[in-house]
Tab-separated table of C-alpha atoms and ligand atoms in Angstrom:
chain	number	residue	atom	x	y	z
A	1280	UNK	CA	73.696	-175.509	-90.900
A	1281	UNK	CA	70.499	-177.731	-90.189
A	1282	UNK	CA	69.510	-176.647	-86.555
A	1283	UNK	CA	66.725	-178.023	-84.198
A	1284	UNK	CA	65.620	-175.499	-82.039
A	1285	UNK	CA	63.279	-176.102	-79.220
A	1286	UNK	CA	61.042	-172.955	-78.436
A	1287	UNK	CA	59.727	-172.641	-74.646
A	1288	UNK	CA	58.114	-169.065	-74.515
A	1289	UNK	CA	56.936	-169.467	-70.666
A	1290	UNK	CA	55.039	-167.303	-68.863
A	1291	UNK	CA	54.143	-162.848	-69.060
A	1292	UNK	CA	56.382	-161.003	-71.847
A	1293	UNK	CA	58.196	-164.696	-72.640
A	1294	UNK	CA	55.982	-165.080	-75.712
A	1295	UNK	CA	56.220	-161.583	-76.815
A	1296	UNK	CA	60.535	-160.997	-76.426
A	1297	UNK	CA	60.857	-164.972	-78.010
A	1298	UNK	CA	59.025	-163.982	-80.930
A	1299	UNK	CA	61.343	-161.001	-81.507
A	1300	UNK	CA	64.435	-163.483	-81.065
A	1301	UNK	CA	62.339	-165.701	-83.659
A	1302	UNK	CA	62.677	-162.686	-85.932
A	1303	UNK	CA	65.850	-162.746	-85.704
A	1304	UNK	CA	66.781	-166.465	-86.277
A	1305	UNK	CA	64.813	-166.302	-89.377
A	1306	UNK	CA	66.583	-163.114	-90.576
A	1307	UNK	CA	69.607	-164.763	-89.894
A	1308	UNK	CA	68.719	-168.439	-92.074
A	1309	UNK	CA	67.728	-166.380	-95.247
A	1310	UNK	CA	70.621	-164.055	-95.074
A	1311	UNK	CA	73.290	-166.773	-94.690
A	1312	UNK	CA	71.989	-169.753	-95.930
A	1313	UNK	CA	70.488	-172.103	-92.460
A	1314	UNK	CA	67.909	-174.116	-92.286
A	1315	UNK	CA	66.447	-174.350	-88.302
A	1316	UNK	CA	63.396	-176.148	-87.470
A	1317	UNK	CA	61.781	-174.659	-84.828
A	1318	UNK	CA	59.361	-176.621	-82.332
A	1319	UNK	CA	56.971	-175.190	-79.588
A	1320	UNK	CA	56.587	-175.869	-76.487
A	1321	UNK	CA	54.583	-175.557	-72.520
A	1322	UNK	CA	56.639	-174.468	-69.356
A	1323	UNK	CA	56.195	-172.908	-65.997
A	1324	UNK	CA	52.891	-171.637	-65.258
A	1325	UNK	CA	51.019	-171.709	-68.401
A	1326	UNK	CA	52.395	-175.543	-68.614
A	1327	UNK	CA	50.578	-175.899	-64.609
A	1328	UNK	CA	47.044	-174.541	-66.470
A	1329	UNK	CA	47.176	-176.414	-68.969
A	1330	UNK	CA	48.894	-179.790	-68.044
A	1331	UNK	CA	49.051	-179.019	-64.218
A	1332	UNK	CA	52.762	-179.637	-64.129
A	1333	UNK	CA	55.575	-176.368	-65.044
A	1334	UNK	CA	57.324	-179.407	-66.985
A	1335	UNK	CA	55.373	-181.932	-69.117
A	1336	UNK	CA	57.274	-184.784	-70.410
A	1337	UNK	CA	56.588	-183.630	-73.484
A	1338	UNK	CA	58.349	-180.386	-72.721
A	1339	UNK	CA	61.320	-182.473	-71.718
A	1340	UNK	CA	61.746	-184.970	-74.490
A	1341	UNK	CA	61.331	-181.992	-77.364
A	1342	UNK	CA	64.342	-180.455	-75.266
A	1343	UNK	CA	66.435	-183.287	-75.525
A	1344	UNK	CA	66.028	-184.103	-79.016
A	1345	UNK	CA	66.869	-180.336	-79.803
A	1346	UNK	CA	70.009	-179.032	-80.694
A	1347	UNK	CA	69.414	-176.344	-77.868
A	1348	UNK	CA	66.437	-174.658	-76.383
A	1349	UNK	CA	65.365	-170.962	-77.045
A	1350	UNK	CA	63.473	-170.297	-73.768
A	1351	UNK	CA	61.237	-166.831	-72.790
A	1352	UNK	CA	60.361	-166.485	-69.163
A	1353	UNK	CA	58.464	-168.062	-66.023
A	1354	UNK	CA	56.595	-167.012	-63.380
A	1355	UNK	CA	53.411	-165.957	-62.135
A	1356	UNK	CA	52.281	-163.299	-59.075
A	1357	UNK	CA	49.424	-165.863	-58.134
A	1358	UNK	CA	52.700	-168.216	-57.620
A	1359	UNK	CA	55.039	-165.777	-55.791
A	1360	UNK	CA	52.503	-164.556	-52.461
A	1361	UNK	CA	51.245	-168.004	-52.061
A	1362	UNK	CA	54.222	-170.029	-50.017
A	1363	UNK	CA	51.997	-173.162	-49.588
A	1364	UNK	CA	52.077	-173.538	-53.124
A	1365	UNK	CA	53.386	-177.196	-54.172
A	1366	UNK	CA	53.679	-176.672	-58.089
A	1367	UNK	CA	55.267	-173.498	-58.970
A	1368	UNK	CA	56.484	-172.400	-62.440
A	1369	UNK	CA	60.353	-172.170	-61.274
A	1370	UNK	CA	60.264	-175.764	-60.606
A	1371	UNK	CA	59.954	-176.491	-64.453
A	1372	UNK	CA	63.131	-174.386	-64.954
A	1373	UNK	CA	64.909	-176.369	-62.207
A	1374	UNK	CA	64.481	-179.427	-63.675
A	1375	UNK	CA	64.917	-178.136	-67.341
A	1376	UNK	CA	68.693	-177.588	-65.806
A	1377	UNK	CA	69.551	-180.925	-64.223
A	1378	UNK	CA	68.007	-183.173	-66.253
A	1379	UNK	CA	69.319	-181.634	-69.586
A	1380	UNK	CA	72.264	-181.231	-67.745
A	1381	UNK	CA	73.341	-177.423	-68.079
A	1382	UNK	CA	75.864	-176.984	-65.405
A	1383	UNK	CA	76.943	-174.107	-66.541
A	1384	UNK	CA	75.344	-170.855	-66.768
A	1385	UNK	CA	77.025	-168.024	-68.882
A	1386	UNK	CA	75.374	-163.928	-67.911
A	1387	UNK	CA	77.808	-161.644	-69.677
A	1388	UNK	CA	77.563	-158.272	-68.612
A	1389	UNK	CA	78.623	-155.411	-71.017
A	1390	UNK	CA	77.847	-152.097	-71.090
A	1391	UNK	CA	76.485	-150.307	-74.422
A	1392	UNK	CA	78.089	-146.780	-75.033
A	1393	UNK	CA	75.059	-145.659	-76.201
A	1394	UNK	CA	73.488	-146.329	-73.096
A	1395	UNK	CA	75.688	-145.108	-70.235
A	1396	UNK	CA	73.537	-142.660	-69.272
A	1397	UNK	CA	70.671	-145.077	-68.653
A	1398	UNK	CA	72.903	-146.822	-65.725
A	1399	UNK	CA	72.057	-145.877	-61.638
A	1400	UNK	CA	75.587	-145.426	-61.592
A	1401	UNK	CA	77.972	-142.641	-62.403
A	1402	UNK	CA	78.896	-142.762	-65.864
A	1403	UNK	CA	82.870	-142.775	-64.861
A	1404	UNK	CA	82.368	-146.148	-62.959
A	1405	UNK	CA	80.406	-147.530	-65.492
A	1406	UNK	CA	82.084	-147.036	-68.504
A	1407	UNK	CA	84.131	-150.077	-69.514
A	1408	UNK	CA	82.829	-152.897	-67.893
A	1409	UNK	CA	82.839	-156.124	-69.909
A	1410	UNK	CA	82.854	-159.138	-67.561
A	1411	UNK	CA	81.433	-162.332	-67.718
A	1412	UNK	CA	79.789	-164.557	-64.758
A	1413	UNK	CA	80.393	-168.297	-64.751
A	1414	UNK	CA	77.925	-169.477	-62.516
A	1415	UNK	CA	77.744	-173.084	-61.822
A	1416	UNK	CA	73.887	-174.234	-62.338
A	1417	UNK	CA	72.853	-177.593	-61.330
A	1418	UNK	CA	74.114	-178.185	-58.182
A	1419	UNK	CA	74.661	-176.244	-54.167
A	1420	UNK	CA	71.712	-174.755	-52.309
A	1421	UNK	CA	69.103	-174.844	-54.863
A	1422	UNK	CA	69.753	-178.868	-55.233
A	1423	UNK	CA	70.856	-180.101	-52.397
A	1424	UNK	CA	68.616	-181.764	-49.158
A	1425	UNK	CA	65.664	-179.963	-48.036
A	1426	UNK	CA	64.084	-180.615	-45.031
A	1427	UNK	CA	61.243	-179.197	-42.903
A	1428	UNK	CA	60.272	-180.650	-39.387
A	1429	UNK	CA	56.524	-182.037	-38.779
A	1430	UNK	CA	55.484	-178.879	-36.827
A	1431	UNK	CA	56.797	-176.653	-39.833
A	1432	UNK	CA	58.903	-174.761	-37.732
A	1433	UNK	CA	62.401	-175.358	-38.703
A	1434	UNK	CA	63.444	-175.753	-42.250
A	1435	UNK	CA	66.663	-176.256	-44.057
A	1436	UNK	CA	68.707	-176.206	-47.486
A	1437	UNK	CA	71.680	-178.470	-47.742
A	1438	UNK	CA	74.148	-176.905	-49.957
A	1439	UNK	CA	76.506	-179.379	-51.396
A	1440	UNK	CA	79.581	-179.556	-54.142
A	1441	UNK	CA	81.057	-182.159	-55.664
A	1442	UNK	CA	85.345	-181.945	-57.148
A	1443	UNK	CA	83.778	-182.726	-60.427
A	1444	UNK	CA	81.067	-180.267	-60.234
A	1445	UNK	CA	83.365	-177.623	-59.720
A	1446	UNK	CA	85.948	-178.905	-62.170
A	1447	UNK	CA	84.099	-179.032	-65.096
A	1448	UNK	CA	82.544	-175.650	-64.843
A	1449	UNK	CA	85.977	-174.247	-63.694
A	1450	UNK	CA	87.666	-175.551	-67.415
A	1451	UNK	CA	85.087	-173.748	-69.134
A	1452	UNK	CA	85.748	-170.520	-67.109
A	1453	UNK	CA	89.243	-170.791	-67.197
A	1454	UNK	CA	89.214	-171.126	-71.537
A	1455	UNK	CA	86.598	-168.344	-71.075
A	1456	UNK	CA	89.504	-166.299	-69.191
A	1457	UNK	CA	92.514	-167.411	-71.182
A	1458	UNK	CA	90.550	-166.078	-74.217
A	1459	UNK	CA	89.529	-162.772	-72.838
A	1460	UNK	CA	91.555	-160.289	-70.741
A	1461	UNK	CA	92.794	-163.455	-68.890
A	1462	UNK	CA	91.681	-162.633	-65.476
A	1463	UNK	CA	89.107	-164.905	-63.391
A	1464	UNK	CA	87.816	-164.416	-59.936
A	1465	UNK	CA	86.525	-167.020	-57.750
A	1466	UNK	CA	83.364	-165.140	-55.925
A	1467	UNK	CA	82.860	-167.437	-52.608
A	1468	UNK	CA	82.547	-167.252	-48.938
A	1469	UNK	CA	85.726	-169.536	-47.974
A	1470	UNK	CA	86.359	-168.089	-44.412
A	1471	UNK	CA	82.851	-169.547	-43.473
A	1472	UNK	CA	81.205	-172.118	-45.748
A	1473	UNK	CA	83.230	-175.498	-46.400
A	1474	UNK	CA	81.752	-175.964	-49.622
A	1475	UNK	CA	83.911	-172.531	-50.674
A	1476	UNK	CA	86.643	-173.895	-49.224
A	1477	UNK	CA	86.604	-177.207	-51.645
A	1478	UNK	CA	85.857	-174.336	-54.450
A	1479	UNK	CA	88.979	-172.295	-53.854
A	1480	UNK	CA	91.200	-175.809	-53.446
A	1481	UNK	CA	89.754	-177.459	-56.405
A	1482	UNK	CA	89.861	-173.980	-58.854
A	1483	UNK	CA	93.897	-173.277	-57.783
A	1484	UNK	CA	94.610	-176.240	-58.863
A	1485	UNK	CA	93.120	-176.282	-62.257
A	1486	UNK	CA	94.530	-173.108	-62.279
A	1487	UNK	CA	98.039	-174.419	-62.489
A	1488	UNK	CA	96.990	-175.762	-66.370
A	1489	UNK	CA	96.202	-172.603	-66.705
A	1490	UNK	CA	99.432	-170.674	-66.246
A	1491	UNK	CA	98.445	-167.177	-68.307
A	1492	UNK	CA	95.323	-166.388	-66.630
A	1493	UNK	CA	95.435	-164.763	-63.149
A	1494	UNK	CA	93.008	-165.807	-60.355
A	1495	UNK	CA	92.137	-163.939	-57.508
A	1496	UNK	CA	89.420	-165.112	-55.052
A	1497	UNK	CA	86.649	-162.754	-53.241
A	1498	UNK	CA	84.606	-163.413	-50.309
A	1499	UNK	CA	80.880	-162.601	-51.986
A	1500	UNK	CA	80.139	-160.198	-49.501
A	1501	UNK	CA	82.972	-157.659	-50.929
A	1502	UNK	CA	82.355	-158.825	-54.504
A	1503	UNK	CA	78.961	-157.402	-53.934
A	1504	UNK	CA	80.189	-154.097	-53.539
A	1505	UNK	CA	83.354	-154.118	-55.755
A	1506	UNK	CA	80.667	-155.135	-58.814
A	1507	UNK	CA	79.244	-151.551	-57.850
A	1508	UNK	CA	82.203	-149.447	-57.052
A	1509	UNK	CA	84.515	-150.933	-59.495
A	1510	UNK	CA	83.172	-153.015	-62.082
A	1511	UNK	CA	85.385	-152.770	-65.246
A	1512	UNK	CA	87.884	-154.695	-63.085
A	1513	UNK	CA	86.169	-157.918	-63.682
A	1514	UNK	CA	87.243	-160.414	-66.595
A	1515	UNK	CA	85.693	-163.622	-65.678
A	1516	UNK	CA	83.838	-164.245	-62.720
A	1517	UNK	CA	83.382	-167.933	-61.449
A	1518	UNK	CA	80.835	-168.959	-59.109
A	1519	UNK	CA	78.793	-171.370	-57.683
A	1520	UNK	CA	74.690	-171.283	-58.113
A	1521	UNK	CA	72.701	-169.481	-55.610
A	1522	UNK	CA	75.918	-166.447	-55.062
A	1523	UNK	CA	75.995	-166.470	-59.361
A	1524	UNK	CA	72.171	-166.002	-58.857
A	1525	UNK	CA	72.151	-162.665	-56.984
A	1526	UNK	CA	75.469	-161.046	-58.226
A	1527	UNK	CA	73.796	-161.692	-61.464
A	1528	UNK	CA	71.082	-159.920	-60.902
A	1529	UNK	CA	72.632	-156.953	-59.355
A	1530	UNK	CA	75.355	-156.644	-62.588
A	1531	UNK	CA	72.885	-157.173	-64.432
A	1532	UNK	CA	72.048	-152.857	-63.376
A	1533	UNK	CA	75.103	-151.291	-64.563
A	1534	UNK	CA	74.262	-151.276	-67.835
A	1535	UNK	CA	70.612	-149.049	-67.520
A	1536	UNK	CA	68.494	-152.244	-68.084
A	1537	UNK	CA	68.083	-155.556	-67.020
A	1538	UNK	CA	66.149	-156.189	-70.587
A	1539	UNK	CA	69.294	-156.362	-72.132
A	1540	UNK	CA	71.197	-158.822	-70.962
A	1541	UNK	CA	71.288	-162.520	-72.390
A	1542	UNK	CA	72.152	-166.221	-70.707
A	1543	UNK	CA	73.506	-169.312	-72.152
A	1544	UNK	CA	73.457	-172.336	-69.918
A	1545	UNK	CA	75.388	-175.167	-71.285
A	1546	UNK	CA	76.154	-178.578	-70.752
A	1547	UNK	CA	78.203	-181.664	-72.059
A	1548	UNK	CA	75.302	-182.104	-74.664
A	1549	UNK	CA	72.723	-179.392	-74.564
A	1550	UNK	CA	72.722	-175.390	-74.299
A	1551	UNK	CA	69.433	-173.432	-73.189
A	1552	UNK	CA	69.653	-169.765	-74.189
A	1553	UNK	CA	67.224	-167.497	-72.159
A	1554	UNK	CA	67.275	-163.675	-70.935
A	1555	UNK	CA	68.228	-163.115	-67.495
A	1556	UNK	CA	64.881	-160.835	-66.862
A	1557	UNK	CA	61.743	-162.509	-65.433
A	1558	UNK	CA	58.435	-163.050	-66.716
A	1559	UNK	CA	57.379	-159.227	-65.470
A	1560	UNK	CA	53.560	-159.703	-65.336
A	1561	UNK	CA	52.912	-156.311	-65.587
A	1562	UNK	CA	53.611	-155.544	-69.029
A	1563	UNK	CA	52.379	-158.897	-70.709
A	1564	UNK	CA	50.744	-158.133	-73.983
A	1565	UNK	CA	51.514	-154.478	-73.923
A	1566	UNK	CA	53.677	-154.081	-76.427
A	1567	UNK	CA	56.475	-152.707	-74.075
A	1568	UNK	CA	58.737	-155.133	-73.249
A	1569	UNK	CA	62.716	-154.540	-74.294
A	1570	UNK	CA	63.023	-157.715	-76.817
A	1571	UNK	CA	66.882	-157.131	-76.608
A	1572	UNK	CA	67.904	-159.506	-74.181
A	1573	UNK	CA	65.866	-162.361	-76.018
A	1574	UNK	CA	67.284	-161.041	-79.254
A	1575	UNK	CA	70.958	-161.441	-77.438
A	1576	UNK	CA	70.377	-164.608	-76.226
A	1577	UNK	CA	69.764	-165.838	-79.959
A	1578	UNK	CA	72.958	-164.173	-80.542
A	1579	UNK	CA	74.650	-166.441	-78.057
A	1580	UNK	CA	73.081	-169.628	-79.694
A	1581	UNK	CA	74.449	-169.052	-82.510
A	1582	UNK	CA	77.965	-168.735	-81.335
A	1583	UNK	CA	77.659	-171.885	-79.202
A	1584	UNK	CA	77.287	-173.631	-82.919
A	1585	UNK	CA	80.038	-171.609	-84.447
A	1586	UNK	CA	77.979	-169.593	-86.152
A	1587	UNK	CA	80.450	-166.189	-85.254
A	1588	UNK	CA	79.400	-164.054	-88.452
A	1589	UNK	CA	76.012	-164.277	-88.091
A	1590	UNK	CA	75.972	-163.738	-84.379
A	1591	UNK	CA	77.908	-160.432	-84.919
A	1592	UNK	CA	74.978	-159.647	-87.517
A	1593	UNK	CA	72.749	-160.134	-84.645
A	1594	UNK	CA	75.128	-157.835	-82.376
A	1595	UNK	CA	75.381	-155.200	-85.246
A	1596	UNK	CA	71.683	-154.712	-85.752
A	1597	UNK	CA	70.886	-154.450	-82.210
A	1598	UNK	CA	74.126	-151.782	-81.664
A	1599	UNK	CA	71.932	-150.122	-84.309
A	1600	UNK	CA	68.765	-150.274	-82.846
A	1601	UNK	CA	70.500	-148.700	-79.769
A	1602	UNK	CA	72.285	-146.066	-81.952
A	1603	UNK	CA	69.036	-144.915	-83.668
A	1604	UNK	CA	67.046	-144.845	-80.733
A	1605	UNK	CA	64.585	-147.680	-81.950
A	1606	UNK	CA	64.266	-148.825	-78.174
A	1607	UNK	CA	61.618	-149.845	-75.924
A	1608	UNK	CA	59.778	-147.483	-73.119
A	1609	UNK	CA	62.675	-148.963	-70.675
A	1610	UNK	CA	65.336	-147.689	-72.568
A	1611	UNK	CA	64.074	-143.781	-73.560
A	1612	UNK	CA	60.453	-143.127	-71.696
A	1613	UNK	CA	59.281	-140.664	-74.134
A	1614	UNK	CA	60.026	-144.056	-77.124
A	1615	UNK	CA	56.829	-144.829	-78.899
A	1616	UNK	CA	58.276	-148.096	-80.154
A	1617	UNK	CA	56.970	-151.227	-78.826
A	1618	UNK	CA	58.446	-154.475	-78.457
A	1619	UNK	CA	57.558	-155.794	-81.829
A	1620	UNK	CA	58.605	-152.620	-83.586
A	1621	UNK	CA	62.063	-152.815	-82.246
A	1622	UNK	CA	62.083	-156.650	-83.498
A	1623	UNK	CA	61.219	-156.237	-87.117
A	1624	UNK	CA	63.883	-153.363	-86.694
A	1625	UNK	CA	66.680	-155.426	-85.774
A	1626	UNK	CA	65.479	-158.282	-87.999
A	1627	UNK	CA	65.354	-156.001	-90.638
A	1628	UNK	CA	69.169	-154.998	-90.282
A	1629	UNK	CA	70.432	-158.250	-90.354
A	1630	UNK	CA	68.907	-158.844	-93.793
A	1631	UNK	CA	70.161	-155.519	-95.162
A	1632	UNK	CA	72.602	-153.415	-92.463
A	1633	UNK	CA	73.181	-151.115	-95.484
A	1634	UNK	CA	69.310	-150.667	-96.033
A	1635	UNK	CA	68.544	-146.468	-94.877
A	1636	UNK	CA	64.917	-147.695	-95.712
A	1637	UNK	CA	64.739	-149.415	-92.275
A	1638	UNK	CA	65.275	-145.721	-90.575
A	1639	UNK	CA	61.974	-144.827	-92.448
A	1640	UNK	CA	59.306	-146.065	-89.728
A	1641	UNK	CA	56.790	-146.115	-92.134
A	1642	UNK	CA	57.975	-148.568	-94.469
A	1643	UNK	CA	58.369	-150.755	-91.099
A	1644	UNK	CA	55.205	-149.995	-89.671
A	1645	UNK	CA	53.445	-151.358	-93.366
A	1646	UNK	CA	55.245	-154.528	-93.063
A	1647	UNK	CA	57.752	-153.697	-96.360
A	1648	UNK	CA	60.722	-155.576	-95.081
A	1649	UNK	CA	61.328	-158.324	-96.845
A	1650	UNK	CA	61.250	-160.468	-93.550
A	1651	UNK	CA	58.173	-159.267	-91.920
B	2874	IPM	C1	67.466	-167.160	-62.702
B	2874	IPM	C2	66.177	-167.205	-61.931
B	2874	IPM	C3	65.955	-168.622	-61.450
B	2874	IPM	C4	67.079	-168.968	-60.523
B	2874	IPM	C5	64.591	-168.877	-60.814
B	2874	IPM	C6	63.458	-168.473	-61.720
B	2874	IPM	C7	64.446	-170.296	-60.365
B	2874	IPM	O1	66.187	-166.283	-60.891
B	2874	IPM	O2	67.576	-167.825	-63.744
B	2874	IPM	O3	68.387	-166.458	-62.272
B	2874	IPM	O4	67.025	-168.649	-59.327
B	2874	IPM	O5	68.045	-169.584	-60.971
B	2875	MN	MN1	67.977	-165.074	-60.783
């Protein structure tokens, strides 16, 4: 398959976990025969030093001519302290959304066996989860009106839904669901917010098409909690942007580490595919960030093309990674493998899973593999 891949590494460890996931894609066109074209480009706040905006046009029109967008990180401390800031790098990943249209953002959340142990929880919560969150992308609080008086002392965010806004994300949740353990529950606040209320009407009744799924609804308040006290009851959660934003974050915990969990967001026409971590500052160019999530992401690309083999080759040599212990600082603090260590690792595997010579850190460390 000819692929064209749009590469936005951002801001902090962006560069450093995309050019792990890069690995990876490249391991994955020599072993099965694909021929991507990759193409850089600036967003968020290395795009506002260099071009003074977090999205150039340029950015914008490489997206759109790409077959989907490989994206790192943004984000910047001088950004986040300073509220009188006009340009700010999240802006550029705002607009990325709506204007390429990506309505719908996919965070699976799965926890790895091998890593139980990492979680805050107790391992006998933890241990099966495997849910999905649909959360709707381009529209409600983040998009809607905002206003802020001429004294500067009142402010507000206008969140708003559209039937078709929820309908269209709903479908995809729904086939998500019916193709899974066939369960989806629609996280909203429906005994306050009117917007939840149009959620829960419109989602029962595209329910109704889909007969063999069962939905249940939670207020978000309680689905905060149950996602820490229960989460392996979860199949597909559905939800609109800014709740989908912080249950996201907080499932993204069970597993032991937020640096391995992947996003898609997808749209009619385009699909972005981008970790859920942040930029995190601190460690940029140390050699410690957890590639995993970046890796993941790739994985998810691939599927969103079909490409189900080679995604699972992806999968595999990361399960291995995890297996052998060939894991960032995050993962095991006494690890001395760094971030591009555990990349040639995994890239490695998914030339050769059979290959013993990739457990021999030497050979890895002098560049042998065939793909590094
Ligand atoms: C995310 C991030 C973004 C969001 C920020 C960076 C704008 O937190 O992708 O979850 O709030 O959507
Ligand atoms: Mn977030």
């Amino acid at each position: 398959m000819n692929l064209k891949i749009a590469v936005l590494p951002g801001d902090g460890i962006g560069p450093e976990v995309v050019a792990q996931a890069l690995k990876c894609l490249q391991a994955v066109e020599e072993t099965f025969n694909h021929n991507f074209a990759y193409k850089e480009a600036a967003v968020g706040a290395m795009a506002i030093d260099k071009k003074r905006t977090p999205l150039p046009d340029s950015t914008l029109s490489l997206c759109r001519e790409a077959d989907a967008v490989l994206f790192g990180a943004i984000g910047d401390p001088k950004y986040d302290n300073d509220p009188s800031a006009t340009v700010r790098p999240e802006q550029g990943l705002l607009k990325l959304r709506k204007e390429l249209g990506l309505f719908a953002n996919i965070r699976p959340v799965k926890v790895f066996p091998s890593l139980i142990k990492n979680s805050p929880l107790k391992k006998e919560i933890v241990s099966g989860t495997d849910f999905v969150i649909y959360r709707e992308l381009t529209g409600g609080i983040y998009f809607g009106e905002k206003k802020l008086n001429k004294a500067g002392t009142i402010a507000s965010d206008l969140c708003e839904y559209s039937e078709k806004e929820i309908s269209r994300i709903a479908h995809l949740a729904f086939k998500a669901a019916k193709s899974r353990r066939k369960k989806l529950t629609l996280v909203d606040k429906a005994n306050v917010l009117e917007s939840s209320r149009l959620w829960r009407k419109v989602v029962t009744r595209i329910g109704e098409s889909y007969p063999e799924v069962q939905l249940d609804f939670l207020f978000v308040d309680n689905a905060a909690m149950q996602i820490i006290l229960n989460p392996s009851q979860f199949d597909v959660i559905l939800t609109e942007n800014m709740f989908g934003d912080i249950i996201s974050d907080e499932g993204s915990v069970i597993g032991g580490s937020i640096g391995l969990l992947a996003s898609a967001s997808v749209g009619d026409e385009n699909g972005l595919f981008e970790p859920i971590h942040g930029s995190y500052p601190q460690a940029r160019g140390k050699d410690i960030a957890n590639p995993i999530a970046s890796i993941l992401s790739a994985a998810m690309l691939l599927e969103h093309f079909g490409l189900y083999e080679e995604a699972m080759a992806v999968r595999q040599a990361v399960d291995k990674s995890l297996e052998k212990g060939i894991v960032t600082p995050d993962l095991n603090a006494k690890s001395q493998y760094g971030t591009s260590h555990v990349g040639d690792f995994i890239a490695h595997n998914i030339v050769d899973s059979e290959d013993d010579f990739n457990m021999n850190d030497e050979n890895i460390d002098l560049g042998k593999s065939t793909i590094i």
